[in-house]
PDB file of C-alpha atoms in Angstrom:
ATOM      1  CA  UNK A   1       0.185  -0.031   0.102  1.00  0.00           C
ATOM      2  CA  UNK A   2       1.292   3.447  -0.821  1.00  0.00           C
ATOM      3  CA  UNK A   3      -0.851   5.023   1.987  1.00  0.00           C
ATOM      4  CA  UNK A   4      -1.670   8.677   1.157  1.00  0.00           C
ATOM      5  CA  UNK A   5       0.093  10.309  -1.705  1.00  0.00           C
ATOM      6  CA  UNK A   6       0.405  13.938  -2.403  1.00  0.00           C
ATOM      7  CA  UNK A   7       1.749  15.918  -5.405  1.00  0.00           C
ATOM      8  CA  UNK A   8       3.461  18.043  -6.051  1.00  0.00           C
ATOM      9  CA  UNK A   9       6.247  17.939  -3.381  1.00  0.00           C
ATOM     10  CA  UNK A  10       6.754  21.721  -4.079  1.00  0.00           C
ATOM     11  CA  UNK A  11       5.115  24.524  -5.687  1.00  0.00           C
ATOM     12  CA  UNK A  12       5.715  28.283  -6.278  1.00  0.00           C
ATOM     13  CA  UNK A  13       2.967  30.628  -7.498  1.00  0.00           C
ATOM     14  CA  UNK A  14       2.331  34.220  -8.753  1.00  0.00           C
ATOM     15  CA  UNK A  15      -0.336  35.895  -6.601  1.00  0.00           C
ATOM     16  CA  UNK A  16      -3.498  35.258  -8.784  1.00  0.00           C
ATOM     17  CA  UNK A  17      -2.543  32.056 -10.196  1.00  0.00           C
ATOM     18  CA  UNK A  18      -4.767  28.725  -9.639  1.00  0.00           C
ATOM     19  CA  UNK A  19      -3.640  25.334  -8.946  1.00  0.00           C
ATOM     20  CA  UNK A  20      -4.735  22.003  -7.513  1.00  0.00           C
ATOM     21  CA  UNK A  21      -3.021  19.909  -4.967  1.00  0.00           C
ATOM     22  CA  UNK A  22      -3.778  16.383  -5.485  1.00  0.00           C
ATOM     23  CA  UNK A  23      -4.383  13.671  -2.650  1.00  0.00           C
ATOM     24  CA  UNK A  24      -4.837   9.965  -2.992  1.00  0.00           C
ATOM     25  CA  UNK A  25      -5.328   7.220  -0.590  1.00  0.00           C
ATOM     26  CA  UNK A  26      -5.233   3.418  -1.159  1.00  0.00           C
ATOM     27  CA  UNK A  27      -6.645   2.403   2.117  1.00  0.00           C
ATOM     28  CA  UNK A  28     -10.183   2.486   1.284  1.00  0.00           C
ATOM     29  CA  UNK A  29     -10.647   5.312   4.074  1.00  0.00           C
ATOM     30  CA  UNK A  30     -14.077   7.105   4.121  1.00  0.00           C
ATOM     31  CA  UNK A  31     -12.757  10.284   5.711  1.00  0.00           C
ATOM     32  CA  UNK A  32     -10.380  12.504   3.937  1.00  0.00           C
ATOM     33  CA  UNK A  33      -8.943  16.187   4.978  1.00  0.00           C
ATOM     34  CA  UNK A  34      -6.926  18.830   4.323  1.00  0.00           C
ATOM     35  CA  UNK A  35      -4.653  20.813   6.845  1.00  0.00           C
ATOM     36  CA  UNK A  36      -2.525  23.622   6.595  1.00  0.00           C
ATOM     37  CA  UNK A  37       0.398  23.956   8.687  1.00  0.00           C
ATOM     38  CA  UNK A  38       2.304  27.513   9.503  1.00  0.00           C
ATOM     39  CA  UNK A  39       4.980  28.289  12.132  1.00  0.00           C
ATOM     40  CA  UNK A  40       3.282  28.463  15.478  1.00  0.00           C
ATOM     41  CA  UNK A  41       0.047  27.830  14.418  1.00  0.00           C
ATOM     42  CA  UNK A  42      -0.093  23.892  14.295  1.00  0.00           C
ATOM     43  CA  UNK A  43      -2.140  22.088  12.022  1.00  0.00           C
ATOM     44  CA  UNK A  44      -5.309  23.833  10.956  1.00  0.00           C
ATOM     45  CA  UNK A  45      -8.384  22.121   9.224  1.00  0.00           C
ATOM     46  CA  UNK A  46      -9.038  23.604   5.855  1.00  0.00           C
ATOM     47  CA  UNK A  47     -12.014  21.271   4.488  1.00  0.00           C
ATOM     48  CA  UNK A  48     -12.820  17.794   4.993  1.00  0.00           C
ATOM     49  CA  UNK A  49     -15.083  14.807   3.616  1.00  0.00           C
ATOM     50  CA  UNK A  50     -16.702  12.229   5.224  1.00  0.00           C
ATOM     51  CA  UNK A  51     -17.459  10.081   2.042  1.00  0.00           C
ATOM     52  CA  UNK A  52     -17.652  10.402  -1.957  1.00  0.00           C
ATOM     53  CA  UNK A  53     -19.774  13.144  -2.830  1.00  0.00           C
ATOM     54  CA  UNK A  54     -19.902  14.894   0.544  1.00  0.00           C
ATOM     55  CA  UNK A  55     -17.670  18.002   1.852  1.00  0.00           C
ATOM     56  CA  UNK A  56     -17.510  20.441   4.440  1.00  0.00           C
ATOM     57  CA  UNK A  57     -15.830  23.476   5.621  1.00  0.00           C
ATOM     58  CA  UNK A  58     -12.979  23.230   8.311  1.00  0.00           C
ATOM     59  CA  UNK A  59     -11.592  26.078  10.277  1.00  0.00           C
ATOM     60  CA  UNK A  60      -9.845  28.129   7.472  1.00  0.00           C
ATOM     61  CA  UNK A  61     -11.800  26.838   4.108  1.00  0.00           C
ATOM     62  CA  UNK A  62     -11.657  30.641   2.354  1.00  0.00           C
ATOM     63  CA  UNK A  63     -10.038  30.626  -0.677  1.00  0.00           C
ATOM     64  CA  UNK A  64     -10.187  26.463  -1.402  1.00  0.00           C
ATOM     65  CA  UNK A  65     -12.356  24.619  -2.784  1.00  0.00           C
ATOM     66  CA  UNK A  66     -12.409  20.629  -2.699  1.00  0.00           C
ATOM     67  CA  UNK A  67     -14.462  18.028  -4.077  1.00  0.00           C
ATOM     68  CA  UNK A  68     -14.748  14.012  -3.658  1.00  0.00           C
ATOM     69  CA  UNK A  69     -15.917  12.418  -6.502  1.00  0.00           C
ATOM     70  CA  UNK A  70     -14.466   9.019  -5.645  1.00  0.00           C
ATOM     71  CA  UNK A  71     -13.349   7.127  -2.358  1.00  0.00           C
ATOM     72  CA  UNK A  72      -9.559   7.267  -3.283  1.00  0.00           C
ATOM     73  CA  UNK A  73      -9.138  11.273  -4.199  1.00  0.00           C
ATOM     74  CA  UNK A  74      -9.573  14.425  -2.614  1.00  0.00           C
ATOM     75  CA  UNK A  75      -7.971  17.723  -4.514  1.00  0.00           C
ATOM     76  CA  UNK A  76      -7.872  20.909  -2.905  1.00  0.00           C
ATOM     77  CA  UNK A  77      -8.065  23.976  -5.482  1.00  0.00           C
ATOM     78  CA  UNK A  78      -6.545  27.456  -4.992  1.00  0.00           C
ATOM     79  CA  UNK A  79      -8.865  29.726  -6.827  1.00  0.00           C
ATOM     80  CA  UNK A  80      -6.649  32.654  -6.807  1.00  0.00           C
ATOM     81  CA  UNK A  81      -3.519  32.385  -4.719  1.00  0.00           C
ATOM     82  CA  UNK A  82      -2.676  34.871  -2.317  1.00  0.00           C
ATOM     83  CA  UNK A  83       0.646  35.571  -0.417  1.00  0.00           C
ATOM     84  CA  UNK A  84      -1.263  34.662   2.665  1.00  0.00           C
ATOM     85  CA  UNK A  85      -1.576  30.831   1.354  1.00  0.00           C
ATOM     86  CA  UNK A  86       1.802  30.169   1.479  1.00  0.00           C
ATOM     87  CA  UNK A  87       2.182  27.301   3.938  1.00  0.00           C
ATOM     88  CA  UNK A  88       2.500  23.409   3.925  1.00  0.00           C
ATOM     89  CA  UNK A  89      -0.419  21.433   3.165  1.00  0.00           C
ATOM     90  CA  UNK A  90      -1.234  18.165   4.454  1.00  0.00           C
ATOM     91  CA  UNK A  91      -3.481  15.812   3.007  1.00  0.00           C
ATOM     92  CA  UNK A  92      -4.930  13.085   5.588  1.00  0.00           C
ATOM     93  CA  UNK A  93      -7.171  10.128   5.935  1.00  0.00           C
ATOM     94  CA  UNK A  94      -8.777   8.211   8.410  1.00  0.00           C
ATOM     95  CA  UNK A  95     -11.073   4.699   8.386  1.00  0.00           C
ATOM     96  CA  UNK A  96     -14.428   6.611   9.493  1.00  0.00           C
ATOM     97  CA  UNK A  97     -14.698   9.975  11.195  1.00  0.00           C
ATOM     98  CA  UNK A  98     -12.214  12.497  11.687  1.00  0.00           C
ATOM     99  CA  UNK A  99     -11.217  11.518  15.470  1.00  0.00           C
ATOM    100  CA  UNK A 100     -10.020   8.296  14.461  1.00  0.00           C
ATOM    101  CA  UNK A 101      -6.355   7.782  13.571  1.00  0.00           C
ATOM    102  CA  UNK A 102      -5.065  10.271  10.617  1.00  0.00           C
ATOM    103  CA  UNK A 103      -2.696   8.870   8.214  1.00  0.00           C
ATOM    104  CA  UNK A 104      -0.970  11.731   6.749  1.00  0.00           C
ATOM    105  CA  UNK A 105       0.714  12.376   3.185  1.00  0.00           C
ATOM    106  CA  UNK A 106       4.081  13.757   2.794  1.00  0.00           C
ATOM    107  CA  UNK A 107       3.088  17.262   2.486  1.00  0.00           C
ATOM    108  CA  UNK A 108       3.015  20.032  -0.457  1.00  0.00           C
ATOM    109  CA  UNK A 109       5.225  23.173   0.410  1.00  0.00           C
ATOM    110  CA  UNK A 110       3.360  25.926  -1.418  1.00  0.00           C
ATOM    111  CA  UNK A 111       4.893  29.384  -1.953  1.00  0.00           C
ATOM    112  CA  UNK A 112       2.986  32.298  -3.265  1.00  0.00           C
ATOM    113  CA  UNK A 113       4.790  35.356  -4.491  1.00  0.00           C
TER     114      UNK A 113
ATOM    115  CA  UNK B   1     -12.572  27.683  18.603  1.00  0.00           C
ATOM    116  CA  UNK B   2     -11.118  25.176  21.158  1.00  0.00           C
ATOM    117  CA  UNK B   3      -7.424  26.167  21.606  1.00  0.00           C
ATOM    118  CA  UNK B   4      -4.697  23.452  22.803  1.00  0.00           C
ATOM    119  CA  UNK B   5      -1.594  25.015  24.060  1.00  0.00           C
ATOM    120  CA  UNK B   6       1.659  22.798  24.093  1.00  0.00           C
ATOM    121  CA  UNK B   7       4.688  23.708  26.349  1.00  0.00           C
ATOM    122  CA  UNK B   8       7.498  23.947  26.079  1.00  0.00           C
ATOM    123  CA  UNK B   9       7.667  25.144  22.582  1.00  0.00           C
ATOM    124  CA  UNK B  10      11.129  24.240  22.098  1.00  0.00           C
ATOM    125  CA  UNK B  11      13.271  21.927  23.733  1.00  0.00           C
ATOM    126  CA  UNK B  12      16.760  20.656  23.505  1.00  0.00           C
ATOM    127  CA  UNK B  13      18.210  18.061  25.750  1.00  0.00           C
ATOM    128  CA  UNK B  14      21.194  15.594  25.930  1.00  0.00           C
ATOM    129  CA  UNK B  15      21.010  12.065  24.856  1.00  0.00           C
ATOM    130  CA  UNK B  16      20.100   9.867  27.859  1.00  0.00           C
ATOM    131  CA  UNK B  17      17.925  12.577  29.760  1.00  0.00           C
ATOM    132  CA  UNK B  18      14.629  12.099  30.435  1.00  0.00           C
ATOM    133  CA  UNK B  19      11.854  14.904  29.311  1.00  0.00           C
ATOM    134  CA  UNK B  20       8.133  15.555  29.770  1.00  0.00           C
ATOM    135  CA  UNK B  21       5.626  17.843  27.338  1.00  0.00           C
ATOM    136  CA  UNK B  22       2.568  18.941  28.235  1.00  0.00           C
ATOM    137  CA  UNK B  23      -0.976  19.688  26.117  1.00  0.00           C
ATOM    138  CA  UNK B  24      -3.547  21.848  28.152  1.00  0.00           C
ATOM    139  CA  UNK B  25      -7.075  23.038  27.178  1.00  0.00           C
ATOM    140  CA  UNK B  26      -9.462  24.680  28.774  1.00  0.00           C
ATOM    141  CA  UNK B  27     -12.166  22.401  27.264  1.00  0.00           C
ATOM    142  CA  UNK B  28     -12.831  18.577  28.061  1.00  0.00           C
ATOM    143  CA  UNK B  29     -11.682  16.069  25.479  1.00  0.00           C
ATOM    144  CA  UNK B  30     -13.476  13.354  24.044  1.00  0.00           C
ATOM    145  CA  UNK B  31     -10.172  11.717  23.312  1.00  0.00           C
ATOM    146  CA  UNK B  32      -6.679  12.750  22.744  1.00  0.00           C
ATOM    147  CA  UNK B  33      -4.026  11.703  20.537  1.00  0.00           C
ATOM    148  CA  UNK B  34       0.048  12.273  20.306  1.00  0.00           C
ATOM    149  CA  UNK B  35       1.629  12.353  16.937  1.00  0.00           C
ATOM    150  CA  UNK B  36       5.040  12.770  16.057  1.00  0.00           C
ATOM    151  CA  UNK B  37       6.482  14.839  12.829  1.00  0.00           C
ATOM    152  CA  UNK B  38       9.780  14.260  11.402  1.00  0.00           C
ATOM    153  CA  UNK B  39      11.151  17.192   9.073  1.00  0.00           C
ATOM    154  CA  UNK B  40       9.861  16.984   5.576  1.00  0.00           C
ATOM    155  CA  UNK B  41       6.961  14.264   6.290  1.00  0.00           C
ATOM    156  CA  UNK B  42       3.666  14.337   7.891  1.00  0.00           C
ATOM    157  CA  UNK B  43       2.643  13.560  11.247  1.00  0.00           C
ATOM    158  CA  UNK B  44       2.466   9.943  12.366  1.00  0.00           C
ATOM    159  CA  UNK B  45       0.270   8.633  15.241  1.00  0.00           C
ATOM    160  CA  UNK B  46       2.127   7.593  18.672  1.00  0.00           C
ATOM    161  CA  UNK B  47      -0.893   6.869  20.939  1.00  0.00           C
ATOM    162  CA  UNK B  48      -4.593   7.625  21.514  1.00  0.00           C
ATOM    163  CA  UNK B  49      -6.027   8.227  25.169  1.00  0.00           C
ATOM    164  CA  UNK B  50      -9.464   8.053  25.853  1.00  0.00           C
ATOM    165  CA  UNK B  51     -10.031   7.854  29.516  1.00  0.00           C
ATOM    166  CA  UNK B  52      -9.665  10.479  32.160  1.00  0.00           C
ATOM    167  CA  UNK B  53      -6.586   9.213  34.661  1.00  0.00           C
ATOM    168  CA  UNK B  54      -5.303   6.832  31.588  1.00  0.00           C
ATOM    169  CA  UNK B  55      -1.781   6.056  31.421  1.00  0.00           C
ATOM    170  CA  UNK B  56      -0.137   4.122  28.237  1.00  0.00           C
ATOM    171  CA  UNK B  57       3.299   2.786  28.187  1.00  0.00           C
ATOM    172  CA  UNK B  58       4.983   2.620  24.822  1.00  0.00           C
ATOM    173  CA  UNK B  59       8.940   1.330  25.319  1.00  0.00           C
ATOM    174  CA  UNK B  60      10.412   4.468  26.540  1.00  0.00           C
ATOM    175  CA  UNK B  61       7.160   6.652  26.031  1.00  0.00           C
ATOM    176  CA  UNK B  62       4.536   7.210  28.913  1.00  0.00           C
ATOM    177  CA  UNK B  63       1.291   8.980  28.036  1.00  0.00           C
ATOM    178  CA  UNK B  64      -1.010  10.383  30.550  1.00  0.00           C
ATOM    179  CA  UNK B  65      -4.499  11.807  30.235  1.00  0.00           C
ATOM    180  CA  UNK B  66      -5.773  14.087  33.107  1.00  0.00           C
ATOM    181  CA  UNK B  67      -8.637  13.152  35.276  1.00  0.00           C
ATOM    182  CA  UNK B  68     -10.441  16.010  34.051  1.00  0.00           C
ATOM    183  CA  UNK B  69      -9.574  15.129  30.464  1.00  0.00           C
ATOM    184  CA  UNK B  70      -8.229  18.653  29.782  1.00  0.00           C
ATOM    185  CA  UNK B  71      -4.808  17.947  29.961  1.00  0.00           C
ATOM    186  CA  UNK B  72      -1.977  15.422  28.935  1.00  0.00           C
ATOM    187  CA  UNK B  73       1.681  14.756  29.474  1.00  0.00           C
ATOM    188  CA  UNK B  74       3.977  13.113  27.503  1.00  0.00           C
ATOM    189  CA  UNK B  75       7.285  11.548  29.046  1.00  0.00           C
ATOM    190  CA  UNK B  76      10.252  10.224  27.231  1.00  0.00           C
ATOM    191  CA  UNK B  77      12.962   8.104  29.047  1.00  0.00           C
ATOM    192  CA  UNK B  78      16.297   8.361  28.242  1.00  0.00           C
ATOM    193  CA  UNK B  79      16.099  10.073  25.136  1.00  0.00           C
ATOM    194  CA  UNK B  80      17.559   8.850  21.877  1.00  0.00           C
ATOM    195  CA  UNK B  81      18.196  11.340  18.924  1.00  0.00           C
ATOM    196  CA  UNK B  82      15.940   9.345  16.936  1.00  0.00           C
ATOM    197  CA  UNK B  83      13.081  10.970  19.530  1.00  0.00           C
ATOM    198  CA  UNK B  84      13.936  14.389  17.560  1.00  0.00           C
ATOM    199  CA  UNK B  85      11.185  15.882  16.024  1.00  0.00           C
ATOM    200  CA  UNK B  86       7.929  17.766  16.396  1.00  0.00           C
ATOM    201  CA  UNK B  87       5.514  16.401  18.937  1.00  0.00           C
ATOM    202  CA  UNK B  88       1.577  17.443  17.919  1.00  0.00           C
ATOM    203  CA  UNK B  89      -1.194  16.494  20.464  1.00  0.00           C
ATOM    204  CA  UNK B  90      -5.012  16.374  18.648  1.00  0.00           C
ATOM    205  CA  UNK B  91      -7.948  16.615  21.066  1.00  0.00           C
ATOM    206  CA  UNK B  92     -11.632  15.598  19.727  1.00  0.00           C
ATOM    207  CA  UNK B  93     -14.232  17.782  21.607  1.00  0.00           C
ATOM    208  CA  UNK B  94     -16.921  15.757  20.654  1.00  0.00           C
ATOM    209  CA  UNK B  95     -17.086  17.078  17.361  1.00  0.00           C
ATOM    210  CA  UNK B  96     -15.623  14.005  15.539  1.00  0.00           C
ATOM    211  CA  UNK B  97     -12.767  16.325  14.119  1.00  0.00           C
ATOM    212  CA  UNK B  98      -9.325  16.837  15.537  1.00  0.00           C
ATOM    213  CA  UNK B  99      -8.009  20.094  16.736  1.00  0.00           C
ATOM    214  CA  UNK B 100      -3.979  20.163  16.804  1.00  0.00           C
ATOM    215  CA  UNK B 101      -1.844  21.854  19.271  1.00  0.00           C
ATOM    216  CA  UNK B 102       0.962  24.134  18.135  1.00  0.00           C
ATOM    217  CA  UNK B 103       3.395  21.345  18.870  1.00  0.00           C
ATOM    218  CA  UNK B 104       6.810  21.101  20.796  1.00  0.00           C
ATOM    219  CA  UNK B 105       9.825  20.914  18.886  1.00  0.00           C
ATOM    220  CA  UNK B 106      12.383  18.343  20.809  1.00  0.00           C
ATOM    221  CA  UNK B 107      15.924  18.016  19.847  1.00  0.00           C
ATOM    222  CA  UNK B 108      18.242  15.623  21.254  1.00  0.00           C
ATOM    223  CA  UNK B 109      21.811  16.122  21.155  1.00  0.00           C
ATOM    224  CA  UNK B 110      23.975  12.929  20.650  1.00  0.00           C
TER     225      UNK B 110
END
């Protein structure tokens, strides 16, 4: 099993550009989520999904969109990148709900100039 | 928004020493998880505690959940360089989502 995979590993965007961060898991987990990690701020929940076709907002959803068309994939879209979105982004999955053990991907380091 | 405070923020000790890091909240947790994150990687679960007063031992790690379920501690005995990393606590406040603390960055000096 590959677990949770994320692409790309690194990305540099200019302000106003859009992009999609990819996330996939092969553990047949129902719950998937996106977090951002900033120095001194811990991990903050952006969006989450409890199953295919169902998504909901987390703590810091503004500027991001998600969709969950399959159990395996949960892409995160930045609509119009801003310097405040410079961060490390982690995708995670868990067997059922968000309070079970989270399996994290390796992260995407995004810089917006 | 529930807050989890972790202390200390940074800790640097010599190999072989013992250490304790803390996680505190003003709200009650339904459950609490501890993760360790190494540079360039995602966090990995160490342990979950769910019962007030619970103590779990994993080799050189001892995790304790406070009686009131508002705090937790992680004790490492005879620290090794491989223990270096960012230690994160994550609490479930009953909404089936995790709130993460800001972390303790631990460095073990050989």
